[in-house]
Coordinates of C-alpha atoms in Angstrom, one line a residue:
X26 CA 0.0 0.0 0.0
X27 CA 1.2 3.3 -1.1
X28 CA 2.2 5.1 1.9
X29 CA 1.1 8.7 0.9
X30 CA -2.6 7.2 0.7
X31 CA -2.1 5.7 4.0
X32 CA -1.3 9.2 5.1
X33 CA -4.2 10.6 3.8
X34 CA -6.8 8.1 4.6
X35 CA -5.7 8.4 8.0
X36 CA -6.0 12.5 7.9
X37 CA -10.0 11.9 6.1
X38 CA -10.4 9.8 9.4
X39 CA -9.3 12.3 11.6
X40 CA -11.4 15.0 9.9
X41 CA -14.6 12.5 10.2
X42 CA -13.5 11.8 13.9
X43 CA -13.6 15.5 14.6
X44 CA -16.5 16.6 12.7
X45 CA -18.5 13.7 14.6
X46 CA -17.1 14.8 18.2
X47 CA -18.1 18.7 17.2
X48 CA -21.7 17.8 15.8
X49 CA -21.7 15.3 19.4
X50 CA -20.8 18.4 21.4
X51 CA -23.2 20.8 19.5
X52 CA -25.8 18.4 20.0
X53 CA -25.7 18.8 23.8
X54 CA -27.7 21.7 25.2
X55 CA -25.7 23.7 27.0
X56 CA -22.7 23.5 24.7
X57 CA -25.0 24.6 21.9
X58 CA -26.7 27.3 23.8
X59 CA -23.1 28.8 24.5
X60 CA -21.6 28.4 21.2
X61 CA -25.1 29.8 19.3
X62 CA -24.5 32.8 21.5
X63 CA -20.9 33.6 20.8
X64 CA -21.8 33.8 17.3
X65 CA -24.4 35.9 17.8
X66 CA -22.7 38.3 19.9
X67 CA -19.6 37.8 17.8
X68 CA -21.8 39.3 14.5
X69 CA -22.4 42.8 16.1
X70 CA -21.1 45.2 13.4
X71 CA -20.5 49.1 13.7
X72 CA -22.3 50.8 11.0
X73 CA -21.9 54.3 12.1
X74 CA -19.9 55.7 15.6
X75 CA -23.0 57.9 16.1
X76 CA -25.2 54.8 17.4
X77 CA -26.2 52.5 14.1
X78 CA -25.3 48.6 15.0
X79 CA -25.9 45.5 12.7
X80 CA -26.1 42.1 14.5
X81 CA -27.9 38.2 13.2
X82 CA -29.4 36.4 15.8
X83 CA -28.5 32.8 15.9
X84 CA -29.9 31.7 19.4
X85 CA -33.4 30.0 19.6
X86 CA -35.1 32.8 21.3
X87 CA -37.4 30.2 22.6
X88 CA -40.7 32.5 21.7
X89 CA -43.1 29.6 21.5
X90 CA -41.8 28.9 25.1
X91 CA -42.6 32.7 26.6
X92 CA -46.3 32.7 24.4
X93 CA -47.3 29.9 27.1
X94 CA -46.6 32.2 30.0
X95 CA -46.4 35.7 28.7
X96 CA -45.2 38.5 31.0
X97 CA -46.5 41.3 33.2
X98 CA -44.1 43.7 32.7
X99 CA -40.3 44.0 31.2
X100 CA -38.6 42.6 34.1
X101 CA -40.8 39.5 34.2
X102 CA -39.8 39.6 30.5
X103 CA -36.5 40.0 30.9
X104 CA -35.8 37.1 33.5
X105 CA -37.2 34.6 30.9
X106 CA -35.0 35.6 28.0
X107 CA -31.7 35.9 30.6
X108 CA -32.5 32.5 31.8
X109 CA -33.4 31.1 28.4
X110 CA -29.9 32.7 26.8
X111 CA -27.6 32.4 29.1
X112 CA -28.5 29.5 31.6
X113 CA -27.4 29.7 35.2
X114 CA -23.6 28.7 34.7
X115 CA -20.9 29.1 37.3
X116 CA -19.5 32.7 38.0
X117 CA -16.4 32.2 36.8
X118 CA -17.7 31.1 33.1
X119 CA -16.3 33.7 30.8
X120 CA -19.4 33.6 28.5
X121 CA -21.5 34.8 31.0
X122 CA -24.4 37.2 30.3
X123 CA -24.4 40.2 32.1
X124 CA -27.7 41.4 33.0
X125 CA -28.1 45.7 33.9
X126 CA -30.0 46.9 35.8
X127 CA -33.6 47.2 34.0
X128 CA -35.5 50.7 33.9
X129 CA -39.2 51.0 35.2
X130 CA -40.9 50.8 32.0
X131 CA -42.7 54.4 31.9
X132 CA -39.8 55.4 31.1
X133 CA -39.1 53.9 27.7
X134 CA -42.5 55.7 26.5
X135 CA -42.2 59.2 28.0
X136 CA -42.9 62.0 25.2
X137 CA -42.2 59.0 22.5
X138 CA -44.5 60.6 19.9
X139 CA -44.1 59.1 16.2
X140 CA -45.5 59.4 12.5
X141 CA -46.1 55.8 9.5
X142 CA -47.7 55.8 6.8
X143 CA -48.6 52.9 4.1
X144 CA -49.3 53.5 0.5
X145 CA -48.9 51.7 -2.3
X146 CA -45.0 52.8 -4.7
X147 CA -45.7 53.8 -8.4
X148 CA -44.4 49.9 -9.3
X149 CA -47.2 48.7 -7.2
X150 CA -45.1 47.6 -4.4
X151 CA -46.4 48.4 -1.0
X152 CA -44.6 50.6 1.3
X153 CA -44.5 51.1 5.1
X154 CA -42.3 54.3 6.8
X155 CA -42.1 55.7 10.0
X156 CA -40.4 58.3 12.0
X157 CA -39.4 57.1 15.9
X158 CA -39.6 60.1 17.7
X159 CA -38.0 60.2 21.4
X160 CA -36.1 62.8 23.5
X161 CA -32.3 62.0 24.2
X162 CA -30.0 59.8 22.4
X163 CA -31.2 56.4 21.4
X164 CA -28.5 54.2 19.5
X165 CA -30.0 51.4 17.4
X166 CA -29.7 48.3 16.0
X167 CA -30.9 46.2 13.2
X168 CA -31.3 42.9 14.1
X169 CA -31.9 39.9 11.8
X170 CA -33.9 36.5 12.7
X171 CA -34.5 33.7 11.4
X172 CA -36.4 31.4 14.0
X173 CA -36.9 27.6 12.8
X174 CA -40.5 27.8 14.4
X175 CA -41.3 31.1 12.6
X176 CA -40.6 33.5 9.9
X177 CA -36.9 35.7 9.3
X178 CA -37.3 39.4 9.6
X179 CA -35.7 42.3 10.2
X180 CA -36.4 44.7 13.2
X181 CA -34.6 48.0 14.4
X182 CA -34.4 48.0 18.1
X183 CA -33.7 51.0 20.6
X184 CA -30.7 49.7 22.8
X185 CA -31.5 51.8 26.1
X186 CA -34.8 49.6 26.2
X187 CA -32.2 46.8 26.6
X188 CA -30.3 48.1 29.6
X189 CA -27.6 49.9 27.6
X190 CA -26.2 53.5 27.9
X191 CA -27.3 56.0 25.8
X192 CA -23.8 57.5 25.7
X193 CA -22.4 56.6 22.4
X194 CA -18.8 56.6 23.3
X195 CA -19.2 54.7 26.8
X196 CA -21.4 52.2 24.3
X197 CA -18.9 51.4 22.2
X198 CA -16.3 51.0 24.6
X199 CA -18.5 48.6 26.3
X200 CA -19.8 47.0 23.4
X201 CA -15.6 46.2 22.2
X202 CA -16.2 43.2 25.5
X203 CA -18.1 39.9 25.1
X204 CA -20.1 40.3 28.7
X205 CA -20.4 44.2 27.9
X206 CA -23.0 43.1 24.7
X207 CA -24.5 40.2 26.8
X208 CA -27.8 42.4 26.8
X209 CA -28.4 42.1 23.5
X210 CA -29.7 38.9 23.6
X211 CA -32.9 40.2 24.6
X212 CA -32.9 42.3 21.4
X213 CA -35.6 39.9 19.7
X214 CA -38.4 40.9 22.6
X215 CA -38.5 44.7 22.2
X216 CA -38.5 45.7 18.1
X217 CA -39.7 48.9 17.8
X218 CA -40.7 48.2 14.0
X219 CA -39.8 45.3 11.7
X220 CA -40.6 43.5 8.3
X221 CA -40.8 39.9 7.8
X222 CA -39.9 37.6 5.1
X223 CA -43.4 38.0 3.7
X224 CA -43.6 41.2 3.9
X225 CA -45.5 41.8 7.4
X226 CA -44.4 45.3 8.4
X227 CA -45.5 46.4 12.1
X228 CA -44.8 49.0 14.4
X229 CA -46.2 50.9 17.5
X230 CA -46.9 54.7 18.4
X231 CA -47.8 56.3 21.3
X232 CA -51.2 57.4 22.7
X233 CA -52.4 58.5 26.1
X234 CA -53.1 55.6 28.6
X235 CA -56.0 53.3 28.6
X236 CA -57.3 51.3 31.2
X237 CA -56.2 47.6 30.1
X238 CA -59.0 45.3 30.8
X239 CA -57.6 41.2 31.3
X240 CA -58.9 38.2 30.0
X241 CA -57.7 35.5 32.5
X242 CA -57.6 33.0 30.4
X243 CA -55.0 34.5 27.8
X244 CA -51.5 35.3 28.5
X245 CA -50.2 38.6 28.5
X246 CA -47.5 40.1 26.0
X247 CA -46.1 43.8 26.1
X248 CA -46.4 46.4 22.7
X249 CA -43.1 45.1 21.8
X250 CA -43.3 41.2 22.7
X251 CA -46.9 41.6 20.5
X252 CA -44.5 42.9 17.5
X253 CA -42.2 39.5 17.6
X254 CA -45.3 37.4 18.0
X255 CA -46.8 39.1 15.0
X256 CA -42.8 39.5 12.9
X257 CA -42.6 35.3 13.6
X258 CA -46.6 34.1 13.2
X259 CA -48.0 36.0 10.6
X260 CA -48.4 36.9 7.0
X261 CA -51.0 38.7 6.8
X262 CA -52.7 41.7 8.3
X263 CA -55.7 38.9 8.6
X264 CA -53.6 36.2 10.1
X265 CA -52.1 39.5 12.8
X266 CA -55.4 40.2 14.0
X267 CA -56.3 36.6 14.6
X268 CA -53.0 35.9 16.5
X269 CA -53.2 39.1 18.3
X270 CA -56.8 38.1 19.9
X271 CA -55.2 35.3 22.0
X272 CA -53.5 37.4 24.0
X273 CA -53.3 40.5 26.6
X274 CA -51.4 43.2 26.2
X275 CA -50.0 44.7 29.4
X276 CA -49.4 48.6 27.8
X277 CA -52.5 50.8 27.3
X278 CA -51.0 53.5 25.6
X279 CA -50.3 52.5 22.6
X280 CA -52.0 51.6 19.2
X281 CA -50.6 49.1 16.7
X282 CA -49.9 49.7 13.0
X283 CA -49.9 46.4 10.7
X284 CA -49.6 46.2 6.8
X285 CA -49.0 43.5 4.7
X286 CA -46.9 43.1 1.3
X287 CA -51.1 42.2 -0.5
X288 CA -51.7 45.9 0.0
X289 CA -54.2 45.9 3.6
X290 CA -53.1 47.8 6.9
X291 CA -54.3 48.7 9.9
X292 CA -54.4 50.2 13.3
X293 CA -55.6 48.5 16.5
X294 CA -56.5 49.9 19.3
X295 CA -57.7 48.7 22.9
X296 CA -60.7 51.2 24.0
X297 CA -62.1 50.4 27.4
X298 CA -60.6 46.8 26.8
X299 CA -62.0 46.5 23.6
X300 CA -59.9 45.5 20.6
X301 CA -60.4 48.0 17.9
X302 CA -59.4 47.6 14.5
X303 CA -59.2 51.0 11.9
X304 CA -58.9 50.1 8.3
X305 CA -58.3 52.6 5.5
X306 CA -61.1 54.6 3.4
X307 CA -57.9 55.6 1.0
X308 CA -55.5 53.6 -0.8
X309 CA -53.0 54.9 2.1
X310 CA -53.2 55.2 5.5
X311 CA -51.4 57.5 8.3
X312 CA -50.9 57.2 12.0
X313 CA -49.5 59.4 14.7
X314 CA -50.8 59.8 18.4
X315 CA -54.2 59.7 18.4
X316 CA -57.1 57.8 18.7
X317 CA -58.7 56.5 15.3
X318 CA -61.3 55.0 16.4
X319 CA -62.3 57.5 18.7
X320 CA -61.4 61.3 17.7
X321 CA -62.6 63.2 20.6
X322 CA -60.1 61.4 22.9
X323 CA -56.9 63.3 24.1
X324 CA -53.6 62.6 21.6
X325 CA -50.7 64.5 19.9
X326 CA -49.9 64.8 16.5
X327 CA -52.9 66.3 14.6
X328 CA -51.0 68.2 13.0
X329 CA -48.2 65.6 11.5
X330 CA -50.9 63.3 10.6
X331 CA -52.5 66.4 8.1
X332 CA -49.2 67.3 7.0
X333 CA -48.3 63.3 6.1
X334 CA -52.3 62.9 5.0
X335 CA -52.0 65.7 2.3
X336 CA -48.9 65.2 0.9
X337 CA -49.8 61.3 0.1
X338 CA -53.2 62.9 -1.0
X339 CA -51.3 64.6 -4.2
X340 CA -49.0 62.6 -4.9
X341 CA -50.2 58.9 -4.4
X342 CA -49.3 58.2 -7.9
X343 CA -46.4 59.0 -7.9
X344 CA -44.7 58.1 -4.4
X345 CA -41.3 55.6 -4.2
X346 CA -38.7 55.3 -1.5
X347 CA -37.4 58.8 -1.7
X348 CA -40.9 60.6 -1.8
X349 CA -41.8 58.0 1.1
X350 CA -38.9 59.8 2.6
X351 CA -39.6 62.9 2.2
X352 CA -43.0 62.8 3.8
X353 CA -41.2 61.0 6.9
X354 CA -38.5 64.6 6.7
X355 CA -41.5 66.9 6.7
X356 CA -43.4 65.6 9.6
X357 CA -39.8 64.7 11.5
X358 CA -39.5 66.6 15.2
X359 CA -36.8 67.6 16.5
X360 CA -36.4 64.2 18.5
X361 CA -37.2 62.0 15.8
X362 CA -34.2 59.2 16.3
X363 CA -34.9 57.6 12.8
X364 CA -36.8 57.4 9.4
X365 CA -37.3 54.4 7.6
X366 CA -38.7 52.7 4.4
X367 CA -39.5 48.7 4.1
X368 CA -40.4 48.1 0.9
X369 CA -42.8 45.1 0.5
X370 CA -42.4 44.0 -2.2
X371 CA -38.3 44.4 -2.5
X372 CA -37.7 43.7 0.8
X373 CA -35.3 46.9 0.9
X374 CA -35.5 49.2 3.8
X375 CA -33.9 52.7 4.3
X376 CA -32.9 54.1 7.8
X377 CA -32.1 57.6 8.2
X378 CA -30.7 57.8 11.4
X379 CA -30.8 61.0 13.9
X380 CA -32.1 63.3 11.0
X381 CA -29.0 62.6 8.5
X382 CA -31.5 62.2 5.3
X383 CA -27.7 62.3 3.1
X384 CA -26.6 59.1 4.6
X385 CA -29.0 56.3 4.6
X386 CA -28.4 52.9 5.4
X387 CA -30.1 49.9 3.1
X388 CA -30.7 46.5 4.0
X389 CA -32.8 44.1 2.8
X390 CA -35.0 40.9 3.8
X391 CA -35.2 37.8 1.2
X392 CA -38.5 37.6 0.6
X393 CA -40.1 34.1 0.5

């Protein structure tokens, strides 16, 4: 026998032996758990020093797991996805997560007053854009999923929300360590907005507080934890509402905006613990912070929704990305963190981050 293909048939059997040993090790649990979570950590990118982060998720979020219980309130929430990504190890494991300390939640939603619209693109396409509007500085992140229980998307997601500073420079000092972006493995539980793979685009806004009125028998899910059910479940604006009715949602100041990529949208509301849903009587439809469904309640933003309302009036033949844009600059405050575009039926989107409309950042979703 030829020694050189001794030599290699033993090296093929080494590489077999190894490959077997690391899909043996991957296979256990905990292993698995810490090594999906390196690489999810380990794909944070820098897109802009000002606050603009790219990362893929890779852990199982386990979302079909929290749907069962639900939560009351973001620390509840918080406890399960801690536990769920990071597992109780020993204190001297080096991939431990960190967890910060969490604010109240009020806080998150203080003078958050924003502005989306949906309309169909002259090609046909539909499109969904909206301004976040919050006082401060509020880094972000795009985040990309791709759940084996669920549908990919992409969602932009404020990083305070996550425990993080909102000093840029202390962030990304911080964020250089592997424990000091431990936090973002809760990123998947509090999208602001998002798109999925079949075009689903959501997103919440601000109005004053309801009361919230429980039914027992239903878990309960916070505005943002309603977003990933709705991002992973659904395809539809039909298949949204139907998912949303088995569940509470904890916040009562908010009101939900849903389109889909078939050209339906729109806004629910929770009036005296009544689900209320607020379709279109145009081929568009705008949102801000108030009440749809009822116009004589208290809300903000009157004045944004005419401005956003006329301008789609005129030219809803002839709107794409950049007049989508434009609407989003003229109705933009002087706290609006971001503007962005998703594109149905491209599965593009456009971020303008911290009211730079002459640097815009593209991604896109694979559409399916």
């Amino acid at each position: 026998m030829n020694k050189n293909n001794g030599f290699k048939l033993k090296k093929k059997e080494t590489i077999l032996c190894l490959i077997l040993l690391l899909m043996l090790l991957y296979s256990t649990p905990l292993l698995k758990i810490k090594i999906n979570r390196y690489r999810t950590l380990s794909s944070l990118k820098v897109l802009s020093q000002d606050g603009v982060y790219l990362m893929t998720y890779k852990l199982d979020y386990k979302l079909d797991n929290y749907l069962k219980v639900g939560s009351e309130d973001i620390k509840e929430l918080f406890n399960f996805i801690d536990k769920t990504t990071a597992v109780p190890f020993t204190s001297n494991d080096s991939t431990a997560v960190y967890a910060p300390e969490i604010k109240d939640t009020a806080t998150y939603y203080e003078a958050e007053e924003c502005s989306a619209f949906s309309t169909f693109d002259n090609k046909g396409c539909m499109l969904f854009a909206r301004n976040l509007d919050l006082k401060g500085k509020h880094p972000v992140l795009a985040l990309y999923t791709n759940p084996s229980q669920g549908y990919s998307s992409i969602s932009i997601v404020e990083l305070t929300t996550l425990g993080l500073t909102n000093d840029n420079d202390k962030l990304l000092v911080s964020l250089k360590r592997y424990l000091g972006r431990s936090p973002l493995l809760r990123a998947p539980y509090v999208p602001r907005d998002g798109m999925n793979e079949k075009g689903l685009v959501v997103a919440t806004l601000n109005v004053p507080n309801e009361k919230v009125e429980y039914d027992s028998s239903k878990p309960i899910l916070g505005r943002w934890q309603v977003l990933r059910l709705l991002l992973d479940k659904a395809a539809t604006v039909e298949e949204a509402l139907e998912q949303m009715k088995n569940y509470n949602c904890f916040d009562g100041s908010v009101h939900f905006f849903i389109a889909d990529a078939l050209g339906n949208s729109v806004v629910v509301e929770y009036i005296s613990g009544e689900m209320k849903v607020i379709n279109s009587e145009e081929s568009f439809q705008v949102v801000t912070n108030f009440y749809l469904s009822d116009k004589e309640r208290p809300g903000k933003g009157k004045e944004r929704y005419n401005t956003a309302y006329n301008m789609l009036s005129s030219n809803k033949s002839n709107i794409d990305e950049i007049a989508a844009m434009d609407i989003l600059r003229a109705v933009k405050e002087d706290s609006t963190v971001y503007s962005i575009i998703y594109n149905q039926g491209t599965g593009n989107v456009y971020l303008a981050y911290n009211g730079n409309y002459n640097s815009v950042y593209k991604f896109n979703i694979k559409l399916k």
